[in-house]
Coordinates of C-alpha atoms in Angstrom, one line a residue:
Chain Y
X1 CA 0.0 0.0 0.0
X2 CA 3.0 2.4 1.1
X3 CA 5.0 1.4 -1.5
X4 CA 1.9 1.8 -4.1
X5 CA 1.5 5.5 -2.8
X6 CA 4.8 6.6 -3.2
X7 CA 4.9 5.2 -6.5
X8 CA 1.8 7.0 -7.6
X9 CA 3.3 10.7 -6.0
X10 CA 6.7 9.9 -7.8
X11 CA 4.7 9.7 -11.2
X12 CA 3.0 12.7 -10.7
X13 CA 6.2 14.7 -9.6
X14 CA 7.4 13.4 -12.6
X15 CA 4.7 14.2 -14.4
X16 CA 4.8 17.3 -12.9
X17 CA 8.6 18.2 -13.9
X18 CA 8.2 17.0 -17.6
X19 CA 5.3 19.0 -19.0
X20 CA 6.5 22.1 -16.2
X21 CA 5.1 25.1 -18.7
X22 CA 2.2 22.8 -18.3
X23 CA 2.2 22.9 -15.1
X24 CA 2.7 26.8 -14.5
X25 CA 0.0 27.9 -17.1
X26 CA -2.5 25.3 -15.2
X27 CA -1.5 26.8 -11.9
X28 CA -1.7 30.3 -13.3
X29 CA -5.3 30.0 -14.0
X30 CA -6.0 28.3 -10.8
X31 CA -4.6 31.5 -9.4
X32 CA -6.4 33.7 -11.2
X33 CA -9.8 31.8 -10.5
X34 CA -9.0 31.7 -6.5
X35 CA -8.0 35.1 -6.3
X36 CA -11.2 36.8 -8.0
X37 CA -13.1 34.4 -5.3
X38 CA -11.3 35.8 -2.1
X39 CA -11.7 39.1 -3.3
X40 CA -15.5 38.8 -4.0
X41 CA -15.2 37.0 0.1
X42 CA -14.4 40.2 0.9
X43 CA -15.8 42.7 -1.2
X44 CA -19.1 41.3 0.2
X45 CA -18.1 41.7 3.8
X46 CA -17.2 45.4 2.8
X47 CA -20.8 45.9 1.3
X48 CA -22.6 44.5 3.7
X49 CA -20.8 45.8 6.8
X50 CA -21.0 49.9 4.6
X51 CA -24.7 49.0 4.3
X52 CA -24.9 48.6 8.0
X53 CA -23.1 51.0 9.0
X54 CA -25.1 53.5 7.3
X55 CA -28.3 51.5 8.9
X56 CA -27.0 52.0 12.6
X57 CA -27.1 55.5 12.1
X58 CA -30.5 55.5 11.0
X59 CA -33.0 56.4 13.9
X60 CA -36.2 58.2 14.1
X61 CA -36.6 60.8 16.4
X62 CA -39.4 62.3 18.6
X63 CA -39.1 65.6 20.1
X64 CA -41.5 66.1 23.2
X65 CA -43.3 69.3 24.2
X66 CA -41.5 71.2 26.9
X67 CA -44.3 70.6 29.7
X68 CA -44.5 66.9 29.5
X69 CA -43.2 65.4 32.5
X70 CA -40.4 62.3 32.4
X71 CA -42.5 60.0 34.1
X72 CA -45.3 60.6 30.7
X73 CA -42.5 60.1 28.7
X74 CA -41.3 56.9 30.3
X75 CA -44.7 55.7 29.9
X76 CA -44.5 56.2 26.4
X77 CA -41.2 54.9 25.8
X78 CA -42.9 51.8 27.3
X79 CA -45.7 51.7 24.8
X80 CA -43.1 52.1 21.7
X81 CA -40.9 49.0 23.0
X82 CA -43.8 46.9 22.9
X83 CA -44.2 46.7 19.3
X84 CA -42.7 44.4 16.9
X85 CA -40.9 46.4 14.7
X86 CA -38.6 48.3 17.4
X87 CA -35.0 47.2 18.7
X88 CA -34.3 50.1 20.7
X89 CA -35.5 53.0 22.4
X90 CA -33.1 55.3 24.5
X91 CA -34.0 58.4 26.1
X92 CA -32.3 61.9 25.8
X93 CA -33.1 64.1 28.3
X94 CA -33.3 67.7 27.7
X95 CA -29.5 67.9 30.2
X96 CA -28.3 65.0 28.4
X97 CA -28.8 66.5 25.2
X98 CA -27.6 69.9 26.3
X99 CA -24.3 68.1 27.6
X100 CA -23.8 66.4 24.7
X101 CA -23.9 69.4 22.5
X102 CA -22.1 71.3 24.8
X103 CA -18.9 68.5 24.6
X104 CA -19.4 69.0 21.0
X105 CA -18.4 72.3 20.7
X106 CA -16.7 73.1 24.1
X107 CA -13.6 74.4 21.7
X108 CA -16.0 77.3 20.5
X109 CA -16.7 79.7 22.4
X110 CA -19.5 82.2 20.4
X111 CA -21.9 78.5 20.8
X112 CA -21.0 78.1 24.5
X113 CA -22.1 81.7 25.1
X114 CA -25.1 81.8 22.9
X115 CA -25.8 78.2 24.8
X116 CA -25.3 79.7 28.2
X117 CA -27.5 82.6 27.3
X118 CA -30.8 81.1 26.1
X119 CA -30.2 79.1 29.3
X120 CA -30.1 82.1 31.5
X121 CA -32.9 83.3 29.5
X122 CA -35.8 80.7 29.9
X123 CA -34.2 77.7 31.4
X124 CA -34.6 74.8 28.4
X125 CA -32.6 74.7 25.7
X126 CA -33.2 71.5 23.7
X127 CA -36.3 69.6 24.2
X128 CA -36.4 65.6 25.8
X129 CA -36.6 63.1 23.0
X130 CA -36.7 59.5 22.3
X131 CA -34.2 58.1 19.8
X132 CA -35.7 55.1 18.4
X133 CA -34.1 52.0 16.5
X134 CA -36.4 49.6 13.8
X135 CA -35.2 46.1 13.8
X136 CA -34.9 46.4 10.3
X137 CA -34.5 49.2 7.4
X138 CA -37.7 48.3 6.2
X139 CA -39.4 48.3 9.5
X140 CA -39.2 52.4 9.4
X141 CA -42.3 53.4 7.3
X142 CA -44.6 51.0 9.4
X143 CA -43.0 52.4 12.6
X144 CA -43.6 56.4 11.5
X145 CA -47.5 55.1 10.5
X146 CA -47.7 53.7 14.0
X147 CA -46.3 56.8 15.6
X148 CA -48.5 59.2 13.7
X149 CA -52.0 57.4 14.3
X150 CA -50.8 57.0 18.0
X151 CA -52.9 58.5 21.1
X152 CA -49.9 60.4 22.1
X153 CA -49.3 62.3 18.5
X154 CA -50.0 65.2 20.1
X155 CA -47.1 65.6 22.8
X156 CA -44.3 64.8 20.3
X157 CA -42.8 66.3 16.8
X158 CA -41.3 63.1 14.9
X159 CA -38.3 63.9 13.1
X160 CA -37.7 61.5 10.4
X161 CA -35.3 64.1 8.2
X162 CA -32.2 61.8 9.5
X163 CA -34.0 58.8 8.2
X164 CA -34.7 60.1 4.8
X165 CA -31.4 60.9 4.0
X166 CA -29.8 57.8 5.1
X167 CA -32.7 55.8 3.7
X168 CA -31.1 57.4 0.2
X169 CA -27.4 56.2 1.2
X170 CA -28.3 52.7 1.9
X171 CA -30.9 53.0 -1.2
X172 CA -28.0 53.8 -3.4
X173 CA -25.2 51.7 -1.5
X174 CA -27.1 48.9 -1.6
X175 CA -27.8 49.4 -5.4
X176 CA -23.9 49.6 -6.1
X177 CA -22.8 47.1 -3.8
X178 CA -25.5 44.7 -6.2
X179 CA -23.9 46.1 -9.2
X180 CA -20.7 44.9 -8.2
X181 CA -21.3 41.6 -6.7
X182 CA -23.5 40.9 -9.7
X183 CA -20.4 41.7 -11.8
X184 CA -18.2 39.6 -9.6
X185 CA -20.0 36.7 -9.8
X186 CA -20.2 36.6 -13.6
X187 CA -16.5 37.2 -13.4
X188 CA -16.0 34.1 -11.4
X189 CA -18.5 31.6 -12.7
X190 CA -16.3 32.7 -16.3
X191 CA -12.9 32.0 -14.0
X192 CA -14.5 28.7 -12.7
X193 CA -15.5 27.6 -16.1
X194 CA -12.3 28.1 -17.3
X195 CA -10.8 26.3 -14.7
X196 CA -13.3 23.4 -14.9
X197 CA -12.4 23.3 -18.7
X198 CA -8.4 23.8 -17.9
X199 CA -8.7 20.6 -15.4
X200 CA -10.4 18.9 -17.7
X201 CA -7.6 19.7 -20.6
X202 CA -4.8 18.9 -18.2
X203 CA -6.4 15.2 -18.1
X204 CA -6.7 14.9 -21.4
X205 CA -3.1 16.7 -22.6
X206 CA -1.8 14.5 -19.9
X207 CA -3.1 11.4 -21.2
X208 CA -2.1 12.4 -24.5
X209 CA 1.4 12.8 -23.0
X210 CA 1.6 9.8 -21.1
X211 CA 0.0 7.5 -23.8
X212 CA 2.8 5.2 -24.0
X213 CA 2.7 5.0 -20.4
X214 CA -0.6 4.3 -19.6
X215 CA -0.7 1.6 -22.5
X216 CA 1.9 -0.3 -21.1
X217 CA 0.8 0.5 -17.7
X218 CA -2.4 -1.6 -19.1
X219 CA -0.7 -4.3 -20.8
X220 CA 1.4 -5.0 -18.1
X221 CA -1.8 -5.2 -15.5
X222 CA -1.4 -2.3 -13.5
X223 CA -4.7 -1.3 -11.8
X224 CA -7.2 1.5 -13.2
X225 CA -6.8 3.2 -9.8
X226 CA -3.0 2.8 -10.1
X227 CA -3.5 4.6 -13.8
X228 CA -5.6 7.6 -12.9
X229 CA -3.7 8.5 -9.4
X230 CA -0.7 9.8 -10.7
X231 CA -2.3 12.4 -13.2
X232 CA -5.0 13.5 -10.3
X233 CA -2.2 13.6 -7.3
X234 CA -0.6 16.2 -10.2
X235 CA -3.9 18.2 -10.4
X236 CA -4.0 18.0 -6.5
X237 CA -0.9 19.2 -6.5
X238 CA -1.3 22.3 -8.8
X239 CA -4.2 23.4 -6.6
X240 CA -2.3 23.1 -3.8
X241 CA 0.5 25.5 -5.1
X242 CA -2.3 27.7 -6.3
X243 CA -3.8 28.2 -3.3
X244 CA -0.2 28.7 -1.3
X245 CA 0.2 31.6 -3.8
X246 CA -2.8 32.6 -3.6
X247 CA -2.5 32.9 0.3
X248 CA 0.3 35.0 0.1
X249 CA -0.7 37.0 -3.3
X250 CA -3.8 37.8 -0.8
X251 CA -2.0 38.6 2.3
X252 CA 0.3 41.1 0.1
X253 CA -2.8 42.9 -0.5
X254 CA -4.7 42.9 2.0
X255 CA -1.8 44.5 4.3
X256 CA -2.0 47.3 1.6
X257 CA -5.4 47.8 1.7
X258 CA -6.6 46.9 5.4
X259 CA -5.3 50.1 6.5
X260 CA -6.8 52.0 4.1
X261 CA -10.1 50.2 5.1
X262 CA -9.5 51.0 8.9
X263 CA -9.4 54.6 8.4
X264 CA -12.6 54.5 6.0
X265 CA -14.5 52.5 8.4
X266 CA -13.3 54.6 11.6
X267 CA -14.7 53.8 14.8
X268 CA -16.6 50.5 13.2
X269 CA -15.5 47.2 14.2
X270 CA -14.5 46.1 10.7
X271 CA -11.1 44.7 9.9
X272 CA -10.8 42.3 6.4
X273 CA -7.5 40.7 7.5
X274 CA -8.5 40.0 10.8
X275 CA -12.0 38.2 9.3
X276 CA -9.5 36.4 6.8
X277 CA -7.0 35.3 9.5
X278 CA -10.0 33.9 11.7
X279 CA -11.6 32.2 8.7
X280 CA -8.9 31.0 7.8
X281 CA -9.0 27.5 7.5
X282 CA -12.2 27.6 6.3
X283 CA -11.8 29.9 3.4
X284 CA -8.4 28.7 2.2
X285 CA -8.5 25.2 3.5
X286 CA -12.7 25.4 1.4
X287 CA -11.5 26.2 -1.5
X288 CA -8.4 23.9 -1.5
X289 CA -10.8 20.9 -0.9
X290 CA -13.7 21.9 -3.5
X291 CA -10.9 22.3 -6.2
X292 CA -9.6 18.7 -5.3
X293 CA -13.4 17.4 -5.3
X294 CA -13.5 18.9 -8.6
X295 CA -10.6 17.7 -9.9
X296 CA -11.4 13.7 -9.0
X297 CA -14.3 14.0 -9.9
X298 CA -13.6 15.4 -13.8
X299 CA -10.6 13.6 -13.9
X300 CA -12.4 10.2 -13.5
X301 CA -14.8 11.3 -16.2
X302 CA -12.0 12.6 -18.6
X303 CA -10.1 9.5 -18.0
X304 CA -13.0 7.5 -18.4
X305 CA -13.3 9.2 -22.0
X306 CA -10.0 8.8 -23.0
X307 CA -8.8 5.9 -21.4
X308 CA -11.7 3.6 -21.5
X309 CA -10.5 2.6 -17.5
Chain C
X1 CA -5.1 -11.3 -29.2
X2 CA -7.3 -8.3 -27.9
X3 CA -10.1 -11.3 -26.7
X4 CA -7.7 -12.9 -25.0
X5 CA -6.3 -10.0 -22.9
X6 CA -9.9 -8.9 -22.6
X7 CA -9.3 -5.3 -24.5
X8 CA -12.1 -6.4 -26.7
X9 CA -15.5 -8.4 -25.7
X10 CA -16.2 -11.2 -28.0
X11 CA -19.6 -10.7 -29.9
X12 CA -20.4 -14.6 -30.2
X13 CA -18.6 -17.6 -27.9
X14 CA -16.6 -18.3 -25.2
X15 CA -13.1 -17.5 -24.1
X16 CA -11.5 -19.6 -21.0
X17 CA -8.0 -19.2 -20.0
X18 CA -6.6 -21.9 -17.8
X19 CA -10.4 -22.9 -16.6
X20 CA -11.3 -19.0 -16.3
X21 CA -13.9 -17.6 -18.1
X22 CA -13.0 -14.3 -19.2
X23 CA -16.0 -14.0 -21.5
X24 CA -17.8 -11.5 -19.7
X25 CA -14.8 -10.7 -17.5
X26 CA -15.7 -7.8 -15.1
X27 CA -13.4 -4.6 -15.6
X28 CA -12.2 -5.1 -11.9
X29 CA -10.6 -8.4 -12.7
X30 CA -8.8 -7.4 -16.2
X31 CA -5.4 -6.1 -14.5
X32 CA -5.2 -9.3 -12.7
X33 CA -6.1 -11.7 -15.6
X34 CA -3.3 -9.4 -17.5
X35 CA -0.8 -10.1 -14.9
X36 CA -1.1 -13.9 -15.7
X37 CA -0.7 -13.4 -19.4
X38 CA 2.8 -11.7 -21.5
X39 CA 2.2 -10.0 -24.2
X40 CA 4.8 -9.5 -26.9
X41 CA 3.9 -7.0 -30.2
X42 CA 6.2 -6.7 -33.3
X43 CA 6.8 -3.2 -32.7
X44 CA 8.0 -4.0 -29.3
X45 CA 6.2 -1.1 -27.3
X46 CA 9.5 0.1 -25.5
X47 CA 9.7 3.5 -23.4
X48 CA 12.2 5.6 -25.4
X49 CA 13.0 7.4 -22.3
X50 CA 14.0 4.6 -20.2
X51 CA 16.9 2.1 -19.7
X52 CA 16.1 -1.8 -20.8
X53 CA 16.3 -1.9 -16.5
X54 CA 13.9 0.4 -16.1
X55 CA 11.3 -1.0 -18.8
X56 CA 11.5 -3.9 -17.7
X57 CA 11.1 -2.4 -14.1
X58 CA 8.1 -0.2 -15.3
X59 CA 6.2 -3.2 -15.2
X60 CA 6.5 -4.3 -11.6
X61 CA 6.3 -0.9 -10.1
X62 CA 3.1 -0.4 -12.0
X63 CA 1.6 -3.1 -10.3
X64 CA 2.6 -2.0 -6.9
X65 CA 5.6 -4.5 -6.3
X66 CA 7.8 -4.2 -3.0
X67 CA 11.4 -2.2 -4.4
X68 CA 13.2 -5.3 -2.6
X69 CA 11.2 -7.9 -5.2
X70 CA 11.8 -5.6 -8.2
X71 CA 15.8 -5.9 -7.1
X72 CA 15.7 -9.6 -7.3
X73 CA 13.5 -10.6 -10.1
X74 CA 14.4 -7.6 -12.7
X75 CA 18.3 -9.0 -12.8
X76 CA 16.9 -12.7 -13.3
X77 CA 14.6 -11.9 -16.0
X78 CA 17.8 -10.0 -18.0
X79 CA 19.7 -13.3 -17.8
X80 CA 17.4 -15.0 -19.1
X81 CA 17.0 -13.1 -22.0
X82 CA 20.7 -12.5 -22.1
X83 CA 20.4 -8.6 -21.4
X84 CA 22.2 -8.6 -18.3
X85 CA 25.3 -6.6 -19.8
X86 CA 22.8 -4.4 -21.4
X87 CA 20.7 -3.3 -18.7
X88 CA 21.7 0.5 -18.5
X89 CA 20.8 0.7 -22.5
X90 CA 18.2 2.5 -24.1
X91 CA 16.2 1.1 -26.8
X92 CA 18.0 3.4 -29.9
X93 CA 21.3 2.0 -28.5
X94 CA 20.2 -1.5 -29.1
X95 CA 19.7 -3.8 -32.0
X96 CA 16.2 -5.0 -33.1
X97 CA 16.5 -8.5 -31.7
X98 CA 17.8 -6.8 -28.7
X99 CA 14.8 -4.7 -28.3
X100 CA 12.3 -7.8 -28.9
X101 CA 14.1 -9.5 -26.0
X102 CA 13.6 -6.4 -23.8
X103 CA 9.8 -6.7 -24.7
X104 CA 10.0 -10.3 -23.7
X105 CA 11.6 -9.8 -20.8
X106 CA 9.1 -7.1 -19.8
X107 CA 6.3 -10.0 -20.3
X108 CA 7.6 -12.1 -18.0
X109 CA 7.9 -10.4 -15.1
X110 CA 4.8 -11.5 -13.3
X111 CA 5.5 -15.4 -14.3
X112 CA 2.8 -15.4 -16.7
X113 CA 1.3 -19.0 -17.4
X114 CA 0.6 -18.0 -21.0
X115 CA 2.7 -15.8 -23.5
X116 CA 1.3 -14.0 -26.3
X117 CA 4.0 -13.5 -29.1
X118 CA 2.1 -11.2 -32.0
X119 CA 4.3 -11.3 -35.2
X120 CA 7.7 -10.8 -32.8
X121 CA 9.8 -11.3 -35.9
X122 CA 8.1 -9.0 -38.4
X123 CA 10.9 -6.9 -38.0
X124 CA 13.7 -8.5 -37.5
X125 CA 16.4 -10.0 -40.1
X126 CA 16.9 -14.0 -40.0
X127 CA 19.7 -14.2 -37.6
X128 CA 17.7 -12.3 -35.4
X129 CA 14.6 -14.1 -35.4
X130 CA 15.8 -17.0 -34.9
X131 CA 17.0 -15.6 -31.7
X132 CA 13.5 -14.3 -30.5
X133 CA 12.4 -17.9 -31.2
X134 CA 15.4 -19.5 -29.6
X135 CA 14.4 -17.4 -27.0
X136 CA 10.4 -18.7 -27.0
X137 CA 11.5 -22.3 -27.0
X138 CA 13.5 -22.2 -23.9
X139 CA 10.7 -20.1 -22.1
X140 CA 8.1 -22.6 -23.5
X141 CA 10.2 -25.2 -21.7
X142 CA 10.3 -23.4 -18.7
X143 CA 6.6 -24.3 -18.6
X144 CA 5.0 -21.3 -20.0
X145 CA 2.4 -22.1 -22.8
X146 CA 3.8 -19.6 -25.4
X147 CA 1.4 -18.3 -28.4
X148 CA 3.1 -17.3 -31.3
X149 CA 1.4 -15.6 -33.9
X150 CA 3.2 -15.6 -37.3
X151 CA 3.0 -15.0 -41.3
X152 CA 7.2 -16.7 -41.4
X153 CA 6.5 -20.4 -43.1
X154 CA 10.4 -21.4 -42.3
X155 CA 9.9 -19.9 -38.1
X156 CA 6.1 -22.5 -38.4
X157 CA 7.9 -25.6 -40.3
X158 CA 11.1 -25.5 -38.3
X159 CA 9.0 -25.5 -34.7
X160 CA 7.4 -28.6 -35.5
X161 CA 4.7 -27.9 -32.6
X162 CA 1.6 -27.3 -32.6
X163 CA -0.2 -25.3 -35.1
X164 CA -3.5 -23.6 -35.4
X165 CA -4.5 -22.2 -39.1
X166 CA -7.3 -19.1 -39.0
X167 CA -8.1 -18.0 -41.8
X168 CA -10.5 -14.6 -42.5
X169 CA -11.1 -14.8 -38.4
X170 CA -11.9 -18.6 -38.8
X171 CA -10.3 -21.6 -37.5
X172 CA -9.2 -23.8 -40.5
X173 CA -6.4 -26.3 -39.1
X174 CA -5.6 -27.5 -35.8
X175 CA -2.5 -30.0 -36.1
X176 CA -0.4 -31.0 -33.0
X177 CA 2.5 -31.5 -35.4
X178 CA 1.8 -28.8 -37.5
X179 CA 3.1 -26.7 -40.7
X180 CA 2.6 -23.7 -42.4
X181 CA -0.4 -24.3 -44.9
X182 CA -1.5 -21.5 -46.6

């Protein structure tokens, strides 16, 4: 059995070796294929994590009348957690808010006075508000409905002007981000294609190659299984040195562009090498595996064509 | 010849090697029926790129023989065929007859009960031929039932064994003391 295997990898090193521009054109397009796939892996998690960035900003807020009383608006708060549609609702006081735009602009000092003045003047600057959070994007136009027909309409002012705007972003973010990954995937069912097509070429050049070979091979009474290893251990292996290069063809750009990303992404937990490096495994190790898969599989059915075995 | 090393199915009859029926021989089976039968061709099927050694050991690692077998029985085989100064040859360094007897030697590495010899003169002169069949005699005596497939009256009358006559894919002679009749 031992003896059998190392038989079968010194064929296909040999194999390997003899047709090498073979070899390197084969492994070239495996490259290519892989490395249009692992950008795609991480183009989408770009576009999806911009989409929801630009969704976590999105809130609707209400704006309550200067007489009504925290404990009303507790109450209400209440009321809006209650329906289906809302993840979160977070109270602003009217000091809260005044704090916060007061640490906004502490550095300038016309604001701070203007602030300080009104405050002098008739005690309440900004008004208490509820920031609210949808589960969902879409959840926002049922939510504003259910706000406006609600028995407390009158006490609040809803201002949805923050929604709207990001609503367009998303809209439009969303339609690029389809744009592109609809492009990328016609890009890599054509790079998948042509490696399906390249695999099964490299079968059937190979059996050309080896004819002699494999006809004495079969004269002599060496097993079907002993034929075909040798030439799919050598597809094995071109995938294998694809997706090593690929690894570090990846890496090399990825550490140029991750930083870029951080800075664009500021303050948002997104980091592509990070996701790559804990995915590892999976990603690489995936598409190392699938490739093989393929490769047995279309080399038994090539070889079955050509060989008759 | 292709029948009987099952690379073609026979449309009509039976084929039985040594009590095995091979008619409908299942694909699973064919390298090891192929182990027990040599095969011999006119053009002597050599790999260019290897030594008379090495073809002859092309055979045995294809089958997945232990390195320490291969050692032992490759060397035997050579002496047989009287290659054994020849070993680290390639076939455009040796003679015709020389490359026939490589062939042969190739065919009987797995001990086969039965040798196929397909026209293994057709290109060889007289002095050579008469070599190859030297050659079959003494493996025939050896106890290997030896086919040999031939157009050469003189090689048939000479043998004075047993011939079988086909003629257009047809048996027309079977004589155990045979000669060359058509």
């Amino acid at each position: 059995m031992m003896t059998s295997f190392l038989r079968v990898m010194k064929f296909a090193l040999q194999g390997f070796w003899r047709n090498i521009w073979l070899s390197i054109i084969n492994i070239t397009i495996l490259i290519l294929t892989l490395f249009v796939i692992n950008f795609l892996i991480g183009f989408n998690l770009l576009a999806d994590n911009a989409v929801n960035l630009v969704n976590e900003k999105i809130d609707v807020n209400l704006y309550f009348k200067e007489n009504i009383s925290s404990e009303k608006i507790e109450e209400i708060k209440q009321k809006i957690l209650a329906s289906e549609y809302i993840e979160n609702v977070e109270f602003v006081s009217s000091e809260d808010a005044l704090n916060s735009f007061l640490s906004r602009h502490e550095s300038d000092e016309h604001i701070v006075e203007a602030v300080n003045e009104l405050k002098e003047g008739d005690g309440q600057v900004f008004l208490s508000s509820l920031k609210i959070k949808a589960r969902n994007m879409d959840m926002y136009d049922d939510i504003l409905i259910e706000l406006k027909e609600s028995q407390y309409s009158s006490l609040f002012e809803i201002d949805e002007s923050e929604f709207k705007d990001y609503t367009n972003m998303t809209n439009r973010l969303s339609d690029i981000s389809n744009k592109i990954k609809l492009f990328g995937y016609v890009v890599s069912i054509i790079f998948i294609l042509i490696a399906l097509m390249m695999v099964y070429n490299t079968i059937k050049i190979a059996t050309y190659t080896h004819r002699e070979e494999i006809g004495i091979m079969r004269l002599v009474g060496a097993t079907n299984n002993f034929i075909k290893s040798p030439l799919i251990f050598e597809i094995i292996l071109y995938n294998l040195i694809a997706v090593i290069a690929v690894v570090i063809l990846f890496y090399g750009f990825l550490s140029v562009m991750n930083p870029l990303l951080i800075k664009l992404f500021e303050g948002y937990p997104l980091n592509l090498m990070e996701y790559f490096n804990s995915n590892f495994i999976w990603i690489f190790g995936g598409q190392f595996l699938i490739m093989s898969l393929f490769s047995v599989i279309s080399s038994s059915i090539a070889l079955k064509k050509f060989l008759k075995i | 010849m292709k029948m009987l090393i099952a690379d073609e199915a026979p449309t009509d009859g039976k084929i039985v090697i040594g009590g095995w029926d091979i008619t409908t021989i299942r694909n699973y089976d064919v390298p090891y029926l192929r182990r027990q039968i040599g095969v011999v061709f006119q053009d002597y099927k050599l790999l260019q790129k290897k030594s008379v050694y090495e073809n002859v050991s092309f055979a045995l690692e294809s089958c997945g023989t232990q390195k320490s077998r291969i050692y032992k029985i490759v060397p035997q085989i050579l002496k047989i065929v009287g290659l054994q100064s020849k070993a680290d040859r390639y076939p455009y360094q040796l003679s015709g007859g020389e490359q026939q007897r490589t062939a042969i030697a190739r065919s009987l590495v797995h001990q086969p009960k039965l040798l196929i010899a397909d026209e293994p003169t057709g290109n060889l002169d007289s002095i050579n031929s008469r070599e190859i069949i030297d050659l079959l005699l003494r493996i025939n005596n050896l106890n290997t039932t030896v086919i040999l497939v031939s157009h050469d009256r003189d090689i048939i009358n000479s043998l004075g064994k047993r011939v079988v006559t086909m003629d257009d894919g047809k048996i027309i002679s079977d004589q155990v003391r045979g000669r060359y009749i058509l």
